[in-house]
PDB file of C-alpha atoms and ligand atoms in Angstrom:
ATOM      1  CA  UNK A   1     178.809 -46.773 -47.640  1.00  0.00           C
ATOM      2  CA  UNK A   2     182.470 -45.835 -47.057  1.00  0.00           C
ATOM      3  CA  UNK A   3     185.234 -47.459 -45.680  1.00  0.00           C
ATOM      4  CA  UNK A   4     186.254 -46.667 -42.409  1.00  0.00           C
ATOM      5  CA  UNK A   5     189.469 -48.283 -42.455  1.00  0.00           C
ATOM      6  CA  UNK A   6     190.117 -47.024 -45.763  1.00  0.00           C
ATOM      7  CA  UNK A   7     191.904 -43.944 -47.286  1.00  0.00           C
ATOM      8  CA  UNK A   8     192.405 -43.173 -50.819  1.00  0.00           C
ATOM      9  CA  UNK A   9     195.382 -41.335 -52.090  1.00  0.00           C
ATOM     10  CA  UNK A  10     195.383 -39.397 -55.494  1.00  0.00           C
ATOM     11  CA  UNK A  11     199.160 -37.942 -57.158  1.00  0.00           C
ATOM     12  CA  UNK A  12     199.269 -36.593 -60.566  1.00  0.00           C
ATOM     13  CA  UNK A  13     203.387 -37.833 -61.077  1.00  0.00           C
ATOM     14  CA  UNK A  14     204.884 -40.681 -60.629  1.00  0.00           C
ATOM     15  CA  UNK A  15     208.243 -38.478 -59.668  1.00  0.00           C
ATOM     16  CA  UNK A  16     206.121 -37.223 -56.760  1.00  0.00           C
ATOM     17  CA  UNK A  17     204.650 -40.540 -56.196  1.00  0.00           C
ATOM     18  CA  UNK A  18     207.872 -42.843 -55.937  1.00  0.00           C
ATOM     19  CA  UNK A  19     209.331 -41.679 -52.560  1.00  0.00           C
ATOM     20  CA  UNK A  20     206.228 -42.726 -50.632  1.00  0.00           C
ATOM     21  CA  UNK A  21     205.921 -45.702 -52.517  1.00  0.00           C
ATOM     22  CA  UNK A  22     209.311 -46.835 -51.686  1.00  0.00           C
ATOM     23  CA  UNK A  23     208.667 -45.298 -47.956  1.00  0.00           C
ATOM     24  CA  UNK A  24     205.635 -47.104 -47.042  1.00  0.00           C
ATOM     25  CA  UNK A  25     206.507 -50.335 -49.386  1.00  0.00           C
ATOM     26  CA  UNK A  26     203.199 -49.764 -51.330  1.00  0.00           C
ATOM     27  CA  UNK A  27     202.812 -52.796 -53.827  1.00  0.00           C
ATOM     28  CA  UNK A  28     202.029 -52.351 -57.714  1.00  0.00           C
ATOM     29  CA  UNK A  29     198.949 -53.241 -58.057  1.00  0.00           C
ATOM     30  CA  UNK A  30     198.457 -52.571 -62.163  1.00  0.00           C
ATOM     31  CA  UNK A  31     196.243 -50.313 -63.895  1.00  0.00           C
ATOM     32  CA  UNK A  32     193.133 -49.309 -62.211  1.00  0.00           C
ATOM     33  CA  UNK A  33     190.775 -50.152 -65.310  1.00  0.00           C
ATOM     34  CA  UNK A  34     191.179 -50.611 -68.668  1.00  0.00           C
ATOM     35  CA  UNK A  35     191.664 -48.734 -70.965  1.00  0.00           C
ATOM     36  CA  UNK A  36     192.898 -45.550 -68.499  1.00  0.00           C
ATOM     37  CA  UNK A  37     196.292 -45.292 -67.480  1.00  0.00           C
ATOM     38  CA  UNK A  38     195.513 -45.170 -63.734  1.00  0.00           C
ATOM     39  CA  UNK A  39     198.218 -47.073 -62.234  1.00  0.00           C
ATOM     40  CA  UNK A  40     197.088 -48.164 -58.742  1.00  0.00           C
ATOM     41  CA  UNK A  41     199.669 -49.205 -55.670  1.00  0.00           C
ATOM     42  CA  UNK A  42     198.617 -50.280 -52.038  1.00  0.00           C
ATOM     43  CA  UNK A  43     199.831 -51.130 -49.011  1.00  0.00           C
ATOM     44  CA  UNK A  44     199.531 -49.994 -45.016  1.00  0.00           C
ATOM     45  CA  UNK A  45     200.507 -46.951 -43.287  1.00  0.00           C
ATOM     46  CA  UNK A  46     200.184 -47.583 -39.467  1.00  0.00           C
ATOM     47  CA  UNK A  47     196.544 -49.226 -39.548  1.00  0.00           C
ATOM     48  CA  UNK A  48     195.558 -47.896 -42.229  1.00  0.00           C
ATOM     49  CA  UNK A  49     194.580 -49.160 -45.617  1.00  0.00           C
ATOM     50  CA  UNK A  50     195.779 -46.753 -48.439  1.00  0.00           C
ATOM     51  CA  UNK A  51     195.179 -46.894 -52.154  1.00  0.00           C
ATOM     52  CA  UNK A  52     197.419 -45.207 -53.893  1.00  0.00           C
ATOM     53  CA  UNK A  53     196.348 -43.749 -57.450  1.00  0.00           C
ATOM     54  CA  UNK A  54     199.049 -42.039 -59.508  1.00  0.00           C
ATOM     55  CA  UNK A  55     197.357 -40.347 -63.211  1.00  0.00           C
ATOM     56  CA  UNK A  56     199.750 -42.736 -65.807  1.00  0.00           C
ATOM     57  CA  UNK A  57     201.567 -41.817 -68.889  1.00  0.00           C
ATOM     58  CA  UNK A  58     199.975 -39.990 -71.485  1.00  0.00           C
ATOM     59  CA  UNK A  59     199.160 -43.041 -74.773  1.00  0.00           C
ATOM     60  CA  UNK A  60     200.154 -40.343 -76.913  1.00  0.00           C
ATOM     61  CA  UNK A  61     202.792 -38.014 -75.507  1.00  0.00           C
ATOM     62  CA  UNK A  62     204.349 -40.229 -73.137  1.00  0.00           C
ATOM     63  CA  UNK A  63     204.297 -37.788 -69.914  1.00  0.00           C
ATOM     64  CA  UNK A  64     202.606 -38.102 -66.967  1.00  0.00           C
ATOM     65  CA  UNK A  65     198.643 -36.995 -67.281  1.00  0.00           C
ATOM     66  CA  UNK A  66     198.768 -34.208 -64.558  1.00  0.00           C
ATOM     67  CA  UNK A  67     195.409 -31.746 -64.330  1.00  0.00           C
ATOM     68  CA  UNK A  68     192.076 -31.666 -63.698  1.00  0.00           C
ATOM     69  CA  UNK A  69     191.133 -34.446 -66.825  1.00  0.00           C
ATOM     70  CA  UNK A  70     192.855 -37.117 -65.242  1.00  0.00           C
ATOM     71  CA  UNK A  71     192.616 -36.451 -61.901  1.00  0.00           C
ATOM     72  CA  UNK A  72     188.933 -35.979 -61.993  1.00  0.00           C
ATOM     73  CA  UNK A  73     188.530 -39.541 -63.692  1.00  0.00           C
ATOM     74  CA  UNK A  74     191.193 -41.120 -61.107  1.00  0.00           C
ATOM     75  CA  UNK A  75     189.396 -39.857 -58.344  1.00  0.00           C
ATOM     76  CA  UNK A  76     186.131 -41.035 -59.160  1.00  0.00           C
ATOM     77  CA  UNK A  77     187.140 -44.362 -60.299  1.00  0.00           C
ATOM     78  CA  UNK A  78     189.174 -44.963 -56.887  1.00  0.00           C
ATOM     79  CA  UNK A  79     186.220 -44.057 -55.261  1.00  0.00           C
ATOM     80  CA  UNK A  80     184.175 -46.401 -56.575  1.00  0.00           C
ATOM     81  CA  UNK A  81     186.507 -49.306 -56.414  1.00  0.00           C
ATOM     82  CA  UNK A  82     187.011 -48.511 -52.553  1.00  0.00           C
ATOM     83  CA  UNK A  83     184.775 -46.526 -51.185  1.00  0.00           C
ATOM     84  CA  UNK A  84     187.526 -44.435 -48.944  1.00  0.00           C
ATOM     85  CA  UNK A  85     186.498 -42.572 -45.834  1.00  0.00           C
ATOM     86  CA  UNK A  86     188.561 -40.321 -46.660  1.00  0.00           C
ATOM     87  CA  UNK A  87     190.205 -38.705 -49.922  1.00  0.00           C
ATOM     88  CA  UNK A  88     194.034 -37.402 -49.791  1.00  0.00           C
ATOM     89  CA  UNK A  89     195.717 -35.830 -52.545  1.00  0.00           C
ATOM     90  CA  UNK A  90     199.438 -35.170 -52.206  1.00  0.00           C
ATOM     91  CA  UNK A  91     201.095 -32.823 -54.687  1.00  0.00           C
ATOM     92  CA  UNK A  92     203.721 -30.177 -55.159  1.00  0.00           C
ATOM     93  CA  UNK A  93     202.872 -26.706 -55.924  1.00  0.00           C
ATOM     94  CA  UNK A  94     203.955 -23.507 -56.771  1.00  0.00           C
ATOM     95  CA  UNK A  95     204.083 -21.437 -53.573  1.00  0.00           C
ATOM     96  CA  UNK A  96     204.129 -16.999 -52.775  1.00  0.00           C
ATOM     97  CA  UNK A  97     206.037 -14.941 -51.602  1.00  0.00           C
ATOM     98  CA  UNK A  98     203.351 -12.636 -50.708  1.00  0.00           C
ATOM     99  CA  UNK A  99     202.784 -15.653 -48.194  1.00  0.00           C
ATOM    100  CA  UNK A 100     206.450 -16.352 -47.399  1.00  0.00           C
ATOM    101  CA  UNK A 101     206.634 -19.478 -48.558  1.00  0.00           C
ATOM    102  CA  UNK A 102     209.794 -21.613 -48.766  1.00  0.00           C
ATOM    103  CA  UNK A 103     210.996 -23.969 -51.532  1.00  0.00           C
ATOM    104  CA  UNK A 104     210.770 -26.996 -49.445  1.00  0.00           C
ATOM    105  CA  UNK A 105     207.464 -26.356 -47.233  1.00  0.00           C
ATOM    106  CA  UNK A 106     204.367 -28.500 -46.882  1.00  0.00           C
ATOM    107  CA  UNK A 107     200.765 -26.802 -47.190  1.00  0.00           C
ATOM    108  CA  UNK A 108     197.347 -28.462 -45.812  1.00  0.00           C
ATOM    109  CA  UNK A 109     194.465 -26.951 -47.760  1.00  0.00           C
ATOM    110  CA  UNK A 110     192.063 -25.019 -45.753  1.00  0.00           C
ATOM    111  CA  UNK A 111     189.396 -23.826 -45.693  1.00  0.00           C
ATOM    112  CA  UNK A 112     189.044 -24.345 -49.260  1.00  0.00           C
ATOM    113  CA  UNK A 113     190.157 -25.254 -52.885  1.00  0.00           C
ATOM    114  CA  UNK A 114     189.403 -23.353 -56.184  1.00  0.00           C
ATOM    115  CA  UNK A 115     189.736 -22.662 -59.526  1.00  0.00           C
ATOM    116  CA  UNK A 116     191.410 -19.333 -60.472  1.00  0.00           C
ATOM    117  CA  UNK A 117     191.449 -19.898 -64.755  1.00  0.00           C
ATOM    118  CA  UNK A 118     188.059 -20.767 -64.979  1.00  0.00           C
ATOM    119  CA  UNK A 119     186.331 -16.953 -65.633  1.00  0.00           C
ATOM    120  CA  UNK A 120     183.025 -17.141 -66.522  1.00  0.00           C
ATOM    121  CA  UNK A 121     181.186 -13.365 -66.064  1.00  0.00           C
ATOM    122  CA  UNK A 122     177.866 -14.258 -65.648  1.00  0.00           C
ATOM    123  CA  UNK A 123     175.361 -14.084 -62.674  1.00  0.00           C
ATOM    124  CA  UNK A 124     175.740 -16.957 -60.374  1.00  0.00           C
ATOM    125  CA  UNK A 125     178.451 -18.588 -62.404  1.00  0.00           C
ATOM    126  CA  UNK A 126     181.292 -16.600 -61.926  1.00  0.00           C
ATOM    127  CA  UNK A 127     181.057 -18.218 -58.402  1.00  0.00           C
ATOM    128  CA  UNK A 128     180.597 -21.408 -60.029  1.00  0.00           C
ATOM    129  CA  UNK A 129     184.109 -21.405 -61.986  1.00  0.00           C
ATOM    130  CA  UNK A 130     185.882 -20.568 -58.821  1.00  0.00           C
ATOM    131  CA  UNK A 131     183.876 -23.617 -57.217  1.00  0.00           C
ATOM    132  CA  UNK A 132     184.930 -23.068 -53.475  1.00  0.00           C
ATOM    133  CA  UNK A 133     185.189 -26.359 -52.524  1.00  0.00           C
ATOM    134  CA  UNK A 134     185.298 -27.049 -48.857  1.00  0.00           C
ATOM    135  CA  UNK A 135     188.252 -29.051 -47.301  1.00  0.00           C
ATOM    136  CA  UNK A 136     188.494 -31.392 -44.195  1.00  0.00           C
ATOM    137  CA  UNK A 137     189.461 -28.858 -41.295  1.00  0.00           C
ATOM    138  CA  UNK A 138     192.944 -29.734 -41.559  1.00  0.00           C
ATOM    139  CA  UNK A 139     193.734 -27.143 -38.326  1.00  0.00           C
ATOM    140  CA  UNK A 140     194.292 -29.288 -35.759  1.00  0.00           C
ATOM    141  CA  UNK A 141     196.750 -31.097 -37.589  1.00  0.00           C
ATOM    142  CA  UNK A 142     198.974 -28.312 -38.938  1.00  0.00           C
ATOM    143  CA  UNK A 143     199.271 -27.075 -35.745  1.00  0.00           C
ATOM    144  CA  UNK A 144     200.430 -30.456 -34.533  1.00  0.00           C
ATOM    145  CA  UNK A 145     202.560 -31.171 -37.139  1.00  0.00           C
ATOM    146  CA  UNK A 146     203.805 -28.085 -37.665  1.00  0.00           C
ATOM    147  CA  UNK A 147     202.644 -27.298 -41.349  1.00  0.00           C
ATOM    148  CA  UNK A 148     201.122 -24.565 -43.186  1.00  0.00           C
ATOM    149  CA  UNK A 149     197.650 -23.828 -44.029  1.00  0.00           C
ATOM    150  CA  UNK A 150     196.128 -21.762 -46.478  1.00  0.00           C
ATOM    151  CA  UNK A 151     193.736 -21.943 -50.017  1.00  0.00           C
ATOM    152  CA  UNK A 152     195.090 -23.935 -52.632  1.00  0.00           C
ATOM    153  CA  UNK A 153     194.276 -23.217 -56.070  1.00  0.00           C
ATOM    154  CA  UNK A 154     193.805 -25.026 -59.658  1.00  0.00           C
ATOM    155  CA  UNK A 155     194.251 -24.420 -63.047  1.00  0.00           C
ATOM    156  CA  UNK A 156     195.528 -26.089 -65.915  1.00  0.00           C
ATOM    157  CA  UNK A 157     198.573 -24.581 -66.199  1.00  0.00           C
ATOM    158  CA  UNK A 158     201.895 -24.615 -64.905  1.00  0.00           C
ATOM    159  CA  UNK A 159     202.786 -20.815 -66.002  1.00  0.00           C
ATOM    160  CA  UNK A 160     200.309 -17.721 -65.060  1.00  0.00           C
ATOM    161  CA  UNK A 161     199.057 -14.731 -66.289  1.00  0.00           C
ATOM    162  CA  UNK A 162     198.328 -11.930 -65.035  1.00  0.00           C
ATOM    163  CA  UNK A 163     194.850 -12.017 -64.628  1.00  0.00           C
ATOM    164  CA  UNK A 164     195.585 -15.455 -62.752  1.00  0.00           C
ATOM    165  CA  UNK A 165     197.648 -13.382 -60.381  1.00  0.00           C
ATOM    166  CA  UNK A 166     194.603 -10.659 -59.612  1.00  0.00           C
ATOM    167  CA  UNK A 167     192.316 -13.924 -59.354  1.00  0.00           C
ATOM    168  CA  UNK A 168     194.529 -15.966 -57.089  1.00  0.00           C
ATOM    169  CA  UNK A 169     195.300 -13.153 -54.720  1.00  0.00           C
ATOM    170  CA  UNK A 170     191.484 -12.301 -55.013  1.00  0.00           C
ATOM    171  CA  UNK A 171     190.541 -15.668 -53.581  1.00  0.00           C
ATOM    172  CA  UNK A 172     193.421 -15.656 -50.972  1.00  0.00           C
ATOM    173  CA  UNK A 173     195.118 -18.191 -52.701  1.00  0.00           C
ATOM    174  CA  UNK A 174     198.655 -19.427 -51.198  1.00  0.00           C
ATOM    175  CA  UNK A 175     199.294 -22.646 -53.076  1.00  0.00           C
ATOM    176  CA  UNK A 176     199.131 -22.592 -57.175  1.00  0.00           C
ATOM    177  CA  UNK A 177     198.263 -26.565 -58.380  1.00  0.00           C
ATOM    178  CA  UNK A 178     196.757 -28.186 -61.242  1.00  0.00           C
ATOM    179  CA  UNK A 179     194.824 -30.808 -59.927  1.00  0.00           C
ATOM    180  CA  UNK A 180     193.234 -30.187 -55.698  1.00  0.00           C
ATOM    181  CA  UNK A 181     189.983 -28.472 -56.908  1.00  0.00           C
ATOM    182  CA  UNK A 182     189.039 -31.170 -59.276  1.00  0.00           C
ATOM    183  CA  UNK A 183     189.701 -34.051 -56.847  1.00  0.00           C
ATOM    184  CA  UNK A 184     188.038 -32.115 -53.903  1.00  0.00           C
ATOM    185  CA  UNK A 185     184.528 -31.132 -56.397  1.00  0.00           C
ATOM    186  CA  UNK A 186     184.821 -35.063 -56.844  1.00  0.00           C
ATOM    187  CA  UNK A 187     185.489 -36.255 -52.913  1.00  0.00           C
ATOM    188  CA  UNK A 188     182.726 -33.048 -52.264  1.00  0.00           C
ATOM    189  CA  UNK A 189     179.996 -34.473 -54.845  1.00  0.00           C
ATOM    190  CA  UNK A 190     180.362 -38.015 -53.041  1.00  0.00           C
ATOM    191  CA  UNK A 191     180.115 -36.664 -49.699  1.00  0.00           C
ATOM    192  CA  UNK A 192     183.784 -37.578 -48.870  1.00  0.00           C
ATOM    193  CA  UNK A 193     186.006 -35.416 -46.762  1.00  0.00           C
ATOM    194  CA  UNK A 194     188.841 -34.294 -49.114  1.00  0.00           C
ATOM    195  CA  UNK A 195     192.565 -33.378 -47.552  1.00  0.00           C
ATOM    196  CA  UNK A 196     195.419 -31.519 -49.922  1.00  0.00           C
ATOM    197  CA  UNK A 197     198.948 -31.910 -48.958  1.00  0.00           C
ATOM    198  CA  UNK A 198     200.528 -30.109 -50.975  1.00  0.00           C
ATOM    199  CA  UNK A 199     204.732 -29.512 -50.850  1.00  0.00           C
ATOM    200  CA  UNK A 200     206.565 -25.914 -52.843  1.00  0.00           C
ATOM    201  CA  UNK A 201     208.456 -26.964 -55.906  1.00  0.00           C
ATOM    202  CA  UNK A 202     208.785 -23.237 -56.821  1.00  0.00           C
ATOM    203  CA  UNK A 203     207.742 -19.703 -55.921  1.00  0.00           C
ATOM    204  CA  UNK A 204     205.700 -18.514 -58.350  1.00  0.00           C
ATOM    205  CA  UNK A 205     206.106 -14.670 -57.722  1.00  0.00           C
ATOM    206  CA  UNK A 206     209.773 -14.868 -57.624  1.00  0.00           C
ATOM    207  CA  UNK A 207     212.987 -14.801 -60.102  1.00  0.00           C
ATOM    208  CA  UNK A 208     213.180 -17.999 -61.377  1.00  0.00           C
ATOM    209  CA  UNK A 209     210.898 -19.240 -64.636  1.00  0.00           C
ATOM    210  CA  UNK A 210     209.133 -21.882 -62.827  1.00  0.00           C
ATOM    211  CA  UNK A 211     209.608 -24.835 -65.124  1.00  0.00           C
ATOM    212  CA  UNK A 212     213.697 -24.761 -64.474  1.00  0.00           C
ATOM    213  CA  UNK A 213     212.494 -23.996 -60.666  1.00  0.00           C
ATOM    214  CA  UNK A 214     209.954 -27.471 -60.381  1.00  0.00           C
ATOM    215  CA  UNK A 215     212.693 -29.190 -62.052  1.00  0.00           C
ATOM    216  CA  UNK A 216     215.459 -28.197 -59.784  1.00  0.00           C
ATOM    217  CA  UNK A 217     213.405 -29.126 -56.998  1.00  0.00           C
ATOM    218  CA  UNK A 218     211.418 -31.918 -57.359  1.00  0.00           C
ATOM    219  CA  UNK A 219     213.235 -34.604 -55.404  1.00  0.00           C
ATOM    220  CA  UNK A 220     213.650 -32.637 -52.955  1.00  0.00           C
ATOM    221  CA  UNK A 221     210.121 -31.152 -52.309  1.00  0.00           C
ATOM    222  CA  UNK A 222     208.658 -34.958 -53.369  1.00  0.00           C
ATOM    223  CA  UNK A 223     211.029 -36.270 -50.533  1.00  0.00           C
ATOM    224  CA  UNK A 224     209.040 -34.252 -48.009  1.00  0.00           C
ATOM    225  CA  UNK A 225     205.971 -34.318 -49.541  1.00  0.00           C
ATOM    226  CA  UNK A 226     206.746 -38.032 -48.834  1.00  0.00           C
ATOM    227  CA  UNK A 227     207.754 -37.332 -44.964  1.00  0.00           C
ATOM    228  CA  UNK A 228     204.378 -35.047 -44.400  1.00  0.00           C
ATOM    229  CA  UNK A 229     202.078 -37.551 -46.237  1.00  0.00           C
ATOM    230  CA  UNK A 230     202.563 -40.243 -44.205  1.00  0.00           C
ATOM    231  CA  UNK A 231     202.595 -38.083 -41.110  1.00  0.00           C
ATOM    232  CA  UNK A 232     199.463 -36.484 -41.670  1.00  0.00           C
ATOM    233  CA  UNK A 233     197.948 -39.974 -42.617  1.00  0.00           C
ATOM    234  CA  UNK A 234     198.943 -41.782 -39.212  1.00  0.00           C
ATOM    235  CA  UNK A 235     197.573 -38.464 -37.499  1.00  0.00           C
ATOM    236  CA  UNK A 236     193.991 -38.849 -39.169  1.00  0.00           C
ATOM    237  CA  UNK A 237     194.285 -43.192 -38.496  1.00  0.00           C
ATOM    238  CA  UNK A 238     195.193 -42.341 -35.122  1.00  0.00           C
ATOM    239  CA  UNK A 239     192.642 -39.917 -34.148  1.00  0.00           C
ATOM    240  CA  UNK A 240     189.777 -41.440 -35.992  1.00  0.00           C
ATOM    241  CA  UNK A 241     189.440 -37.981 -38.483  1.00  0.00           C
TER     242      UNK A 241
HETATM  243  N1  SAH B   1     207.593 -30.130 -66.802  1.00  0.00           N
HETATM  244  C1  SAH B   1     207.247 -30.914 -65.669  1.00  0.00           C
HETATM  245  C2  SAH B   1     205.766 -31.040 -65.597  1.00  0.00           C
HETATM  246  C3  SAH B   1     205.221 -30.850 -64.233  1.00  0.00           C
HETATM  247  S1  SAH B   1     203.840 -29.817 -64.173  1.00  0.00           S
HETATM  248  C4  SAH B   1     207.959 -32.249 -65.802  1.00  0.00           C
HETATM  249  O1  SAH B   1     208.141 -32.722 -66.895  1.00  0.00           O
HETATM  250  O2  SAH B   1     208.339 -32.848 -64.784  1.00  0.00           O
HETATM  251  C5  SAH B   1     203.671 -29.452 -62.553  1.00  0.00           C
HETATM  252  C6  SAH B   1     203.018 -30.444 -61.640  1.00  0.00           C
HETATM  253  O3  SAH B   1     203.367 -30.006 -60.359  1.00  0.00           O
HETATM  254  C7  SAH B   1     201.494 -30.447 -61.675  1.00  0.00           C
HETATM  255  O4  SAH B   1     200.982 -31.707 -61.357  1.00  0.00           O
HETATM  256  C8  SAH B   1     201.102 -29.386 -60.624  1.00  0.00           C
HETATM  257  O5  SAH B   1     200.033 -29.769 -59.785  1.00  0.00           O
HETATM  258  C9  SAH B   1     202.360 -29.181 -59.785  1.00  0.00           C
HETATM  259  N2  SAH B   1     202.909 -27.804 -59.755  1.00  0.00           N
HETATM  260  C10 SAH B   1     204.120 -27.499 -59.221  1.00  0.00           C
HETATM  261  N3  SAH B   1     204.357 -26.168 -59.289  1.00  0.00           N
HETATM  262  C11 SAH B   1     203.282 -25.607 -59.886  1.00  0.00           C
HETATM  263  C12 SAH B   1     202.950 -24.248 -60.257  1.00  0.00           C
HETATM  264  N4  SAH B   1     203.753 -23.238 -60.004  1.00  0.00           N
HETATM  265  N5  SAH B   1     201.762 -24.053 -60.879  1.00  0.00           N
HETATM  266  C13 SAH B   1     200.930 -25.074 -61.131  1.00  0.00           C
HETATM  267  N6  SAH B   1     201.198 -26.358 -60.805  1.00  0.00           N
HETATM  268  C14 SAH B   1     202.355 -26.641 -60.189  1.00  0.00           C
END
């Protein structure tokens, strides 16, 4: 049984995480469960109910626990502590210029999320590593709200190579992550709709080594990954998803 009244909202940084905490006035809440680092905030936006999950610190290295480990288990758990209608997971990303994307712009997900560093040449499970997961048709909204749309895709890390680059383009991807297709198999395996906001900290085809690129842009792409988020959230309260 789900939630109707009820979304949950998973983001890998707290860096990302802080302007729509401090947006919406979402309350600390504490750790999720012990002993993960899960920190959990909650609060309103509009009407609805949103529980806010951001991955923790890493025990041993201190940074924040972003990719598919964490995200996985922080999905999951929220899901089982709220039973969401609906699961939204707001990140920045690494966008193309194949794609024209802009430092700055916000992507929906659609009409699916993948993996592009998971290569496994076998029958039936090269398929499987790419995973395919379907998203919530996020159409309606982009064209309301005026945002992008295209495949996001997941690996586990934040540089490429080039046989990521012949895999992402082969799957159409637009939007390079390191978390959306582990929180949509999740939301998918539970039968819950899954959204991906996700907001371009960098481009990864272009000049700029994309670790001084995410840094230079962070507060800037988290500000209006903040801005979209809640949009997109009142849309989906207000229109019943
Ligand atoms: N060095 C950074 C670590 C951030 S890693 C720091 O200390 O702040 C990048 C995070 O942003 C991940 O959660 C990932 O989902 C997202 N991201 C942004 N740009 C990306 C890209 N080009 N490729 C993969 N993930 C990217």
């Amino acid at each position: 049984m789900t939630n109707p009244e009820n979304f949950l909202l998973i983001m890998a940084m707290l860096d990302e995480a802080l302007p729509i905490i401090n947006k919406q006035n979402l309350q600390y809440i504490g750790k999720l469960k012990n002993p993960f680092t899960i920190e959990h905030y909650s609060g309103k936006i509009e009407s609805m109910q949103v529980n806010l999950l951001v991955n923790g610190k890493c025990n041993v290295y201190g940074v924040d626990q972003i990719g598919t480990q964490a995200s996985t288990l922080s999905t999951y758990l929220g899901a089982e502590a709220f039973k969401p209608s609906l699961i939204i997971n707001a990140g920045t990303a690494g966008g193309f210029l194949w794609d024209k994307a802009k430092i700055g712009d916000t992507y929906l997900g659609y009409p699916k999320v993948c993996y592009h560093d998971r290569r496994i040449n076998l029958p039936g499970f090269k398929e499987y590593g790419f995973g395919y997961f379907p998203t919530y048709d996020c159409r309606t909204i982009a064209k309301e709200l005026g945002l992008r749309l295209g495949v996001i895709t997941t690996g586990n890390s934040l540089d490429f190579t080039d046989k990521d680059i012949e895999l992402i383009k082969e799957n159409r991807g637009v939007v390079k992550d390191m978390e959306a297709a582990s929180i949509a198999w999740v939301a998918n395996q539970l039968g819950i709709a899954y959204v991906g906001i996700k907001t371009i900290t960098d481009i990864v085809d272009g000049s700029i080594p994309t670790e001084d690129e995410f840094i230079m842009n962070l507060k800037l792409a988290s500000h209006n990954l903040a801005e979209k988020t809640a949009e997109v959230i009142s849309w989906l309260a207000a229109n019943k998803h």
